[in-house]
Tab-separated table of C-alpha atoms in Angstrom:
chain	number	residue	atom	x	y	z
A	807	UNK	CA	-23.656	-41.986	-10.369
A	808	UNK	CA	-26.964	-40.518	-11.321
A	809	UNK	CA	-29.980	-42.569	-10.160
A	810	UNK	CA	-32.089	-41.672	-13.157
A	811	UNK	CA	-31.417	-43.270	-16.517
A	812	UNK	CA	-30.162	-41.392	-19.570
A	813	UNK	CA	-33.669	-40.899	-21.014
A	814	UNK	CA	-34.812	-39.090	-17.881
A	815	UNK	CA	-31.759	-36.830	-17.983
A	816	UNK	CA	-32.369	-35.949	-21.632
A	817	UNK	CA	-36.027	-35.271	-20.910
A	818	UNK	CA	-35.037	-32.924	-18.099
A	819	UNK	CA	-32.648	-31.166	-20.450
A	820	UNK	CA	-35.482	-30.494	-22.914
A	821	UNK	CA	-37.735	-28.993	-20.282
A	822	UNK	CA	-35.218	-26.629	-18.669
A	823	UNK	CA	-33.008	-23.853	-19.916
A	824	UNK	CA	-29.482	-24.944	-20.719
A	825	UNK	CA	-27.871	-22.742	-18.086
A	826	UNK	CA	-30.176	-23.982	-15.326
A	827	UNK	CA	-29.564	-27.563	-16.368
A	828	UNK	CA	-25.781	-27.262	-16.277
A	829	UNK	CA	-25.950	-25.406	-12.966
A	830	UNK	CA	-27.820	-28.368	-11.558
A	831	UNK	CA	-25.211	-30.762	-12.906
A	832	UNK	CA	-22.391	-28.609	-11.453
A	833	UNK	CA	-24.156	-28.422	-8.086
A	834	UNK	CA	-24.557	-32.188	-7.922
A	835	UNK	CA	-20.939	-32.652	-8.944
A	836	UNK	CA	-19.760	-30.269	-6.217
A	837	UNK	CA	-21.925	-32.002	-3.618
A	838	UNK	CA	-20.439	-35.344	-4.575
A	839	UNK	CA	-16.904	-33.933	-4.366
A	840	UNK	CA	-17.608	-32.584	-0.844
A	841	UNK	CA	-18.981	-35.944	0.316
A	842	UNK	CA	-16.240	-38.087	-1.184
A	843	UNK	CA	-13.461	-35.939	0.290
A	844	UNK	CA	-15.155	-35.563	3.686
A	845	UNK	CA	-14.854	-31.767	3.508
A	846	UNK	CA	-16.044	-29.716	6.458
A	847	UNK	CA	-14.956	-26.539	8.236
A	848	UNK	CA	-13.483	-28.573	11.097
A	849	UNK	CA	-11.580	-31.054	8.914
A	850	UNK	CA	-10.059	-28.340	6.735
A	851	UNK	CA	-8.953	-26.162	9.639
A	852	UNK	CA	-7.522	-29.102	11.563
A	853	UNK	CA	-5.204	-29.729	8.595
A	854	UNK	CA	-4.458	-26.128	7.658
A	855	UNK	CA	-1.276	-25.853	9.730
A	856	UNK	CA	0.239	-29.143	8.609
A	857	UNK	CA	-0.457	-29.329	4.872
A	858	UNK	CA	1.791	-27.985	2.120
A	859	UNK	CA	-1.050	-27.367	-0.349
A	860	UNK	CA	-3.009	-24.787	1.635
A	861	UNK	CA	-4.512	-23.169	-1.479
A	862	UNK	CA	-6.438	-26.374	-2.260
A	863	UNK	CA	-7.835	-26.379	1.273
A	864	UNK	CA	-8.969	-22.774	0.942
A	865	UNK	CA	-10.579	-23.542	-2.436
A	866	UNK	CA	-12.357	-26.535	-0.909
A	867	UNK	CA	-13.532	-24.400	2.004
A	868	UNK	CA	-14.918	-21.761	-0.360
A	869	UNK	CA	-16.844	-24.439	-2.278
A	870	UNK	CA	-18.126	-25.944	0.976
A	871	UNK	CA	-19.388	-22.565	2.239
A	872	UNK	CA	-21.219	-21.911	-1.024
A	873	UNK	CA	-23.051	-25.229	-0.686
A	874	UNK	CA	-23.507	-24.928	3.101
A	875	UNK	CA	-23.875	-21.174	3.758
A	876	UNK	CA	-24.669	-21.409	7.484
A	877	UNK	CA	-21.318	-23.074	8.143
A	878	UNK	CA	-19.706	-19.646	7.564
A	879	UNK	CA	-20.576	-18.635	11.126
A	880	UNK	CA	-18.061	-21.174	12.459
A	881	UNK	CA	-15.156	-19.304	10.883
A	882	UNK	CA	-15.343	-16.364	13.289
A	883	UNK	CA	-13.948	-18.493	16.113
A	884	UNK	CA	-11.107	-19.872	13.991
A	885	UNK	CA	-10.133	-16.452	12.609
A	886	UNK	CA	-9.524	-15.247	16.162
A	887	UNK	CA	-7.570	-18.429	17.014
A	888	UNK	CA	-5.152	-18.814	14.111
A	889	UNK	CA	-2.055	-16.939	12.937
A	890	UNK	CA	-2.289	-13.674	11.021
A	891	UNK	CA	-1.650	-15.340	7.631
A	892	UNK	CA	-4.330	-17.981	8.116
A	893	UNK	CA	-6.812	-15.405	9.449
A	894	UNK	CA	-6.234	-13.254	6.352
A	895	UNK	CA	-6.897	-16.216	4.042
A	896	UNK	CA	-10.038	-17.244	5.925
A	897	UNK	CA	-11.409	-13.699	5.561
A	898	UNK	CA	-10.662	-13.918	1.828
A	899	UNK	CA	-12.566	-17.210	1.670
A	900	UNK	CA	-15.616	-15.549	3.257
A	901	UNK	CA	-15.407	-12.784	0.669
A	902	UNK	CA	-15.220	-15.309	-2.195
A	903	UNK	CA	-18.141	-17.334	-0.809
A	904	UNK	CA	-20.432	-14.354	-1.576
A	905	UNK	CA	-23.300	-15.441	0.703
A	906	UNK	CA	-25.447	-13.471	3.134
A	907	UNK	CA	-24.095	-15.668	5.936
A	908	UNK	CA	-20.521	-14.800	4.917
A	909	UNK	CA	-21.423	-11.090	5.018
A	910	UNK	CA	-22.890	-11.482	8.497
A	911	UNK	CA	-19.823	-13.372	9.717
A	912	UNK	CA	-17.534	-10.597	8.496
A	913	UNK	CA	-19.721	-8.017	10.235
A	914	UNK	CA	-19.469	-10.040	13.441
A	915	UNK	CA	-15.665	-10.021	13.119
A	916	UNK	CA	-15.687	-6.211	12.860
A	917	UNK	CA	-18.031	-6.008	15.842
A	918	UNK	CA	-16.134	-8.439	18.067
A	919	UNK	CA	-13.851	-7.249	20.867
A	920	UNK	CA	-11.830	-10.438	20.377
A	921	UNK	CA	-10.941	-9.555	16.777
A	922	UNK	CA	-7.576	-7.954	16.111
A	923	UNK	CA	-7.393	-4.461	14.654
A	924	UNK	CA	-5.979	-5.835	11.374
A	925	UNK	CA	-8.698	-8.460	11.025
A	926	UNK	CA	-11.380	-5.796	11.491
A	927	UNK	CA	-9.813	-3.752	8.680
A	928	UNK	CA	-9.547	-6.843	6.465
A	929	UNK	CA	-13.164	-7.768	7.137
A	930	UNK	CA	-14.408	-4.316	6.085
A	931	UNK	CA	-12.318	-4.426	2.911
A	932	UNK	CA	-13.738	-7.886	2.158
A	933	UNK	CA	-17.282	-6.584	2.727
A	934	UNK	CA	-16.703	-3.808	0.190
A	935	UNK	CA	-16.038	-6.412	-2.515
A	936	UNK	CA	-19.378	-8.229	-2.240
A	937	UNK	CA	-21.273	-8.026	-5.523
A	938	UNK	CA	-24.655	-7.888	-3.796
A	939	UNK	CA	-24.252	-6.007	-0.499
A	940	UNK	CA	-27.315	-6.235	1.719
A	941	UNK	CA	-29.122	-3.196	3.150
A	942	UNK	CA	-28.073	-4.481	6.560
A	943	UNK	CA	-24.416	-4.303	5.511
A	944	UNK	CA	-24.725	-0.716	4.226
A	945	UNK	CA	-26.439	0.369	7.470
A	946	UNK	CA	-23.730	-1.423	9.448
A	947	UNK	CA	-20.952	0.481	7.668
A	948	UNK	CA	-22.677	3.822	8.298
A	949	UNK	CA	-23.207	3.053	11.976
A	950	UNK	CA	-19.792	1.519	12.510
A	951	UNK	CA	-18.497	4.350	14.700
A	952	UNK	CA	-21.039	3.261	17.303
A	953	UNK	CA	-19.830	-0.338	17.078
A	954	UNK	CA	-16.177	0.473	17.786
A	955	UNK	CA	-15.205	2.024	21.105
A	956	UNK	CA	-11.458	1.314	21.433
A	957	UNK	CA	-8.466	3.341	20.199
A	958	UNK	CA	-8.751	1.861	16.686
A	959	UNK	CA	-12.059	3.686	16.104
A	960	UNK	CA	-10.711	6.197	13.566
A	961	UNK	CA	-9.022	3.564	11.397
A	962	UNK	CA	-12.107	1.357	11.365
A	963	UNK	CA	-14.454	4.270	10.685
A	964	UNK	CA	-12.276	5.581	7.848
A	965	UNK	CA	-12.068	2.146	6.242
A	966	UNK	CA	-15.859	1.862	6.462
A	967	UNK	CA	-16.299	5.191	4.631
A	968	UNK	CA	-13.912	4.056	1.884
A	969	UNK	CA	-15.850	0.786	1.635
A	970	UNK	CA	-19.128	2.683	1.232
A	971	UNK	CA	-17.602	4.555	-1.696
A	972	UNK	CA	-16.669	1.265	-3.380
A	973	UNK	CA	-20.125	-0.191	-2.753
A	974	UNK	CA	-21.765	2.935	-4.195
A	975	UNK	CA	-19.793	2.467	-7.427
A	976	UNK	CA	-21.099	-1.100	-7.883
A	977	UNK	CA	-24.744	-1.074	-6.919
A	978	UNK	CA	-27.688	0.193	-8.954
A	979	UNK	CA	-27.552	4.018	-9.336
A	980	UNK	CA	-31.032	4.323	-7.828
A	981	UNK	CA	-29.748	2.569	-4.702
A	982	UNK	CA	-26.436	4.437	-4.522
A	983	UNK	CA	-28.128	7.857	-4.286
A	984	UNK	CA	-28.544	7.563	-0.516
A	985	UNK	CA	-24.849	6.730	0.015
A	986	UNK	CA	-23.763	9.552	-2.308
A	987	UNK	CA	-25.964	12.138	-0.589
A	988	UNK	CA	-24.718	11.148	2.850
A	989	UNK	CA	-21.100	11.430	1.694
A	990	UNK	CA	-21.841	14.937	0.349
A	991	UNK	CA	-23.583	15.981	3.584
A	992	UNK	CA	-20.732	14.700	5.762
A	993	UNK	CA	-18.129	16.527	3.688
A	994	UNK	CA	-20.127	19.764	3.796
A	995	UNK	CA	-20.668	19.607	7.558
A	996	UNK	CA	-17.294	18.440	8.900
A	997	UNK	CA	-14.518	20.797	10.012
A	998	UNK	CA	-12.095	17.914	10.563
A	999	UNK	CA	-9.433	17.899	7.828
A	1000	UNK	CA	-8.634	14.221	8.454
A	1001	UNK	CA	-12.271	13.278	7.886
A	1002	UNK	CA	-12.391	15.480	4.773
A	1003	UNK	CA	-9.463	13.561	3.273
A	1004	UNK	CA	-11.179	10.216	3.829
A	1005	UNK	CA	-14.515	11.471	2.466
A	1006	UNK	CA	-12.786	12.758	-0.686
A	1007	UNK	CA	-11.152	9.356	-1.160
A	1008	UNK	CA	-14.539	7.680	-0.632
A	1009	UNK	CA	-16.001	9.921	-3.347
A	1010	UNK	CA	-13.101	8.968	-5.596
A	1011	UNK	CA	-13.915	5.284	-4.949
A	1012	UNK	CA	-17.547	5.909	-5.832
A	1013	UNK	CA	-16.821	7.937	-8.980
A	1014	UNK	CA	-15.719	11.564	-8.766
A	1015	UNK	CA	-17.951	12.713	-11.638
A	1016	UNK	CA	-20.966	12.533	-9.320
A	1017	UNK	CA	-19.308	14.750	-6.718
A	1018	UNK	CA	-17.558	17.414	-8.806
A	1019	UNK	CA	-19.255	20.337	-7.007
A	1020	UNK	CA	-18.441	18.981	-3.556
A	1021	UNK	CA	-14.848	18.227	-4.573
A	1022	UNK	CA	-14.247	21.635	-6.186
A	1023	UNK	CA	-15.192	23.347	-2.918
A	1024	UNK	CA	-12.230	21.606	-1.252
A	1025	UNK	CA	-9.482	22.722	-3.640
A	1026	UNK	CA	-9.256	25.990	-1.675
A	1027	UNK	CA	-8.896	24.226	1.679
A	1028	UNK	CA	-6.329	25.680	4.066
A	1029	UNK	CA	-4.886	22.157	4.393
A	1030	UNK	CA	-2.491	21.269	1.539
A	1031	UNK	CA	-3.194	17.538	1.907
A	1032	UNK	CA	-6.944	18.137	1.500
A	1033	UNK	CA	-6.263	20.303	-1.568
A	1034	UNK	CA	-4.035	17.604	-3.063
A	1035	UNK	CA	-6.595	14.818	-2.580
A	1036	UNK	CA	-9.439	17.003	-3.882
A	1037	UNK	CA	-7.452	17.826	-7.021
A	1038	UNK	CA	-6.366	14.229	-7.655
A	1039	UNK	CA	-10.015	13.161	-7.207
A	1040	UNK	CA	-10.806	15.129	-10.361
A	1041	UNK	CA	-8.640	12.888	-12.531
A	1042	UNK	CA	-10.623	11.860	-15.604
A	1043	UNK	CA	-13.446	14.344	-14.919
A	1044	UNK	CA	-13.101	15.930	-18.352
A	1045	UNK	CA	-14.804	19.306	-18.273
A	1046	UNK	CA	-13.619	22.668	-19.673
A	1047	UNK	CA	-14.716	24.525	-16.555
A	1048	UNK	CA	-12.744	22.151	-14.337
A	1049	UNK	CA	-9.635	22.483	-16.525
A	1050	UNK	CA	-9.777	26.279	-16.279
A	1051	UNK	CA	-10.346	26.201	-12.516
A	1052	UNK	CA	-7.411	23.833	-12.033
A	1053	UNK	CA	-4.986	25.928	-14.040
A	1054	UNK	CA	-6.095	29.107	-12.298
A	1055	UNK	CA	-5.411	27.282	-9.027
A	1056	UNK	CA	-1.983	26.279	-10.371
A	1057	UNK	CA	-1.082	29.942	-10.856
A	1058	UNK	CA	-2.203	30.783	-7.303
A	1059	UNK	CA	-0.754	27.720	-5.525
A	1060	UNK	CA	2.541	27.957	-3.627
A	1061	UNK	CA	2.860	24.322	-2.496
A	1062	UNK	CA	5.011	22.361	-5.016
A	1063	UNK	CA	3.317	19.027	-4.235
A	1064	UNK	CA	-0.131	20.494	-4.883
A	1065	UNK	CA	1.130	22.225	-8.053
A	1066	UNK	CA	2.515	18.914	-9.342
A	1067	UNK	CA	-0.811	17.228	-8.580
A	1068	UNK	CA	-2.697	19.868	-10.589
A	1069	UNK	CA	-0.620	19.200	-13.715
A	1070	UNK	CA	-0.866	15.408	-13.166
A	1071	UNK	CA	-4.650	15.742	-13.071
A	1072	UNK	CA	-4.666	17.925	-16.204
A	1073	UNK	CA	-2.705	15.180	-17.983
A	1074	UNK	CA	-5.703	12.851	-17.488
A	1075	UNK	CA	-8.052	15.314	-19.215
A	1076	UNK	CA	-8.331	16.165	-22.908
A	1077	UNK	CA	-5.605	18.561	-24.160
A	1078	UNK	CA	-6.250	22.282	-23.931
A	1079	UNK	CA	-4.461	24.677	-26.286
A	1080	UNK	CA	-4.837	27.512	-23.798
A	1081	UNK	CA	-3.324	25.518	-20.933
A	1082	UNK	CA	-0.557	24.102	-23.148
A	1083	UNK	CA	0.373	27.658	-24.154
A	1084	UNK	CA	0.479	28.846	-20.527
A	1085	UNK	CA	2.580	25.866	-19.469
A	1086	UNK	CA	5.007	26.469	-22.341
A	1087	UNK	CA	5.374	30.085	-21.170
A	1088	UNK	CA	6.006	29.126	-17.524
A	1089	UNK	CA	7.986	25.885	-17.682
A	1090	UNK	CA	11.372	27.496	-18.364
A	1091	UNK	CA	11.020	29.694	-15.287
A	1092	UNK	CA	9.663	27.010	-12.918
A	1093	UNK	CA	12.180	26.488	-10.115
A	1094	UNK	CA	10.840	23.285	-8.571
A	1095	UNK	CA	12.087	20.233	-10.522
A	1096	UNK	CA	9.106	18.016	-9.610
A	1097	UNK	CA	6.624	20.646	-10.834
A	1098	UNK	CA	8.740	21.199	-13.937
A	1099	UNK	CA	8.713	17.445	-14.548
A	1100	UNK	CA	4.907	17.342	-14.692
A	1101	UNK	CA	4.838	20.415	-16.932
A	1102	UNK	CA	7.282	18.693	-19.292
A	1103	UNK	CA	5.081	15.580	-19.311
A	1104	UNK	CA	2.077	17.720	-20.268
A	1105	UNK	CA	3.945	19.288	-23.199
A	1106	UNK	CA	5.195	15.863	-24.340
A	1107	UNK	CA	1.624	14.583	-24.254
A	1108	UNK	CA	0.218	17.428	-26.400
A	1109	UNK	CA	3.152	17.983	-28.807
A	1110	UNK	CA	1.605	15.876	-31.587
A	1111	UNK	CA	-1.631	17.871	-31.367
A	1112	UNK	CA	0.104	21.228	-30.917
A	1113	UNK	CA	3.459	20.912	-32.773
A	1114	UNK	CA	4.407	24.500	-31.940
A	1115	UNK	CA	5.492	23.335	-28.486
A	1116	UNK	CA	8.080	20.987	-29.949
A	1117	UNK	CA	10.532	23.914	-30.014
A	1118	UNK	CA	9.903	24.566	-26.304
A	1119	UNK	CA	10.892	20.968	-25.511
A	1120	UNK	CA	14.096	21.350	-27.528
A	1121	UNK	CA	14.852	24.556	-25.680
A	1122	UNK	CA	14.207	22.780	-22.379
A	1123	UNK	CA	16.669	20.076	-23.353
A	1124	UNK	CA	19.478	22.638	-23.536
A	1125	UNK	CA	18.614	24.081	-20.110
A	1126	UNK	CA	17.312	21.177	-18.022
A	1127	UNK	CA	19.778	19.886	-15.405
A	1128	UNK	CA	17.748	17.134	-13.708
A	1129	UNK	CA	18.508	13.721	-15.194
A	1130	UNK	CA	14.989	12.278	-14.775
A	1131	UNK	CA	13.504	15.304	-16.563
A	1132	UNK	CA	16.017	15.033	-19.409
A	1133	UNK	CA	15.020	11.378	-19.915
A	1134	UNK	CA	11.411	12.468	-20.475
A	1135	UNK	CA	12.340	15.124	-23.038
A	1136	UNK	CA	14.865	13.200	-25.163
A	1137	UNK	CA	12.500	10.596	-26.769
A	1138	UNK	CA	10.034	13.304	-27.743
A	1139	UNK	CA	12.690	15.416	-29.503
A	1140	UNK	CA	14.390	12.786	-31.648
A	1141	UNK	CA	13.412	9.993	-33.990
A	1142	UNK	CA	14.923	6.564	-33.387
A	1143	UNK	CA	17.956	7.078	-35.669
A	1144	UNK	CA	18.799	10.485	-34.194
A	1145	UNK	CA	18.293	9.163	-30.658
A	1146	UNK	CA	20.806	6.355	-31.248
A	1147	UNK	CA	23.324	8.853	-32.644
A	1148	UNK	CA	22.627	11.173	-29.711
A	1149	UNK	CA	23.299	8.422	-27.166
A	1150	UNK	CA	26.465	7.330	-28.962
A	1151	UNK	CA	27.948	10.820	-29.303
A	1152	UNK	CA	26.929	12.268	-25.956
A	1153	UNK	CA	29.562	11.393	-23.359
A	1154	UNK	CA	28.221	13.711	-20.683
A	1155	UNK	CA	24.603	12.709	-19.944
A	1156	UNK	CA	24.141	15.739	-17.732
A	1157	UNK	CA	25.124	18.262	-20.450
A	1158	UNK	CA	22.712	17.697	-23.339
A	1159	UNK	CA	23.507	21.171	-24.692
A	1160	UNK	CA	27.044	19.940	-25.544
A	1161	UNK	CA	25.567	17.065	-27.541
A	1162	UNK	CA	23.141	19.332	-29.365
A	1163	UNK	CA	25.890	21.748	-30.349
A	1164	UNK	CA	28.130	18.870	-31.487
């Protein structure tokens, strides 16, 4: 259906890069598909409630918006009109379209008094997934508390901060510096524990390695939830100083949930002989089963590197009474043949010491 003859097409191919050429061909093919199927925002949305194959309609709409970016603005009205499921899918289509106009439409949805609380949240989440967020979008997310004046303000503002963390992780490091510095400043200046929790999660979204100093300051917070999030934000931040600080905090901490989180975080870091030794000394005396569980997991993880703790696991097996903890220990203490024999001979799953003696 090409007007030019084959020689002209081949000549064009020679003059242009292959990728550009095939993009042109794909664009023309998509345009033709849109025309032949009479695809438009209105036609698709008039059929959306009656068709069985809604996914095809959403795919067609995404293609149409990529070829006709300004048509994205029409979706705001329909998102406010249709059911929750359809509104969610239309927001997803705007996200997939990846155009400036789609970004602006999603911002308008967040800004609109007619938009539902859930659609505002969805729109912000969709905005965080854009590969090329505009400066206007980043400014919008920072200023969002001034855009929202109803009782959903906190939810919207918190979601915007989390979105900024995600955006910071994707854009050029030179451009993310401003977002990172503002997150640090907000965390340092706020006295609100709820805001601290969200800012720590935003830093986790951005990449905790950049914020280790700011995060470490929060592990002594008076609020256990803030301490827990700060500690979990250090997962994968493999640094000897951080490992030592975390285990020192473990010895001082009295909240079992926070103590469990410390050992979970240590499991994501490279093994430490010093910490493994201290855990092996304390695990038999630990009273909380959930904390003991994480300590057992740590010893199981390092037993091949530090075989001396194999005997501690065997000793634990004779004393442990919690079924879920026993299930973690057993595979690490026996080879496959012994494990099969163990399962066959052990009638009382809650008394492993009987099996070991037998």
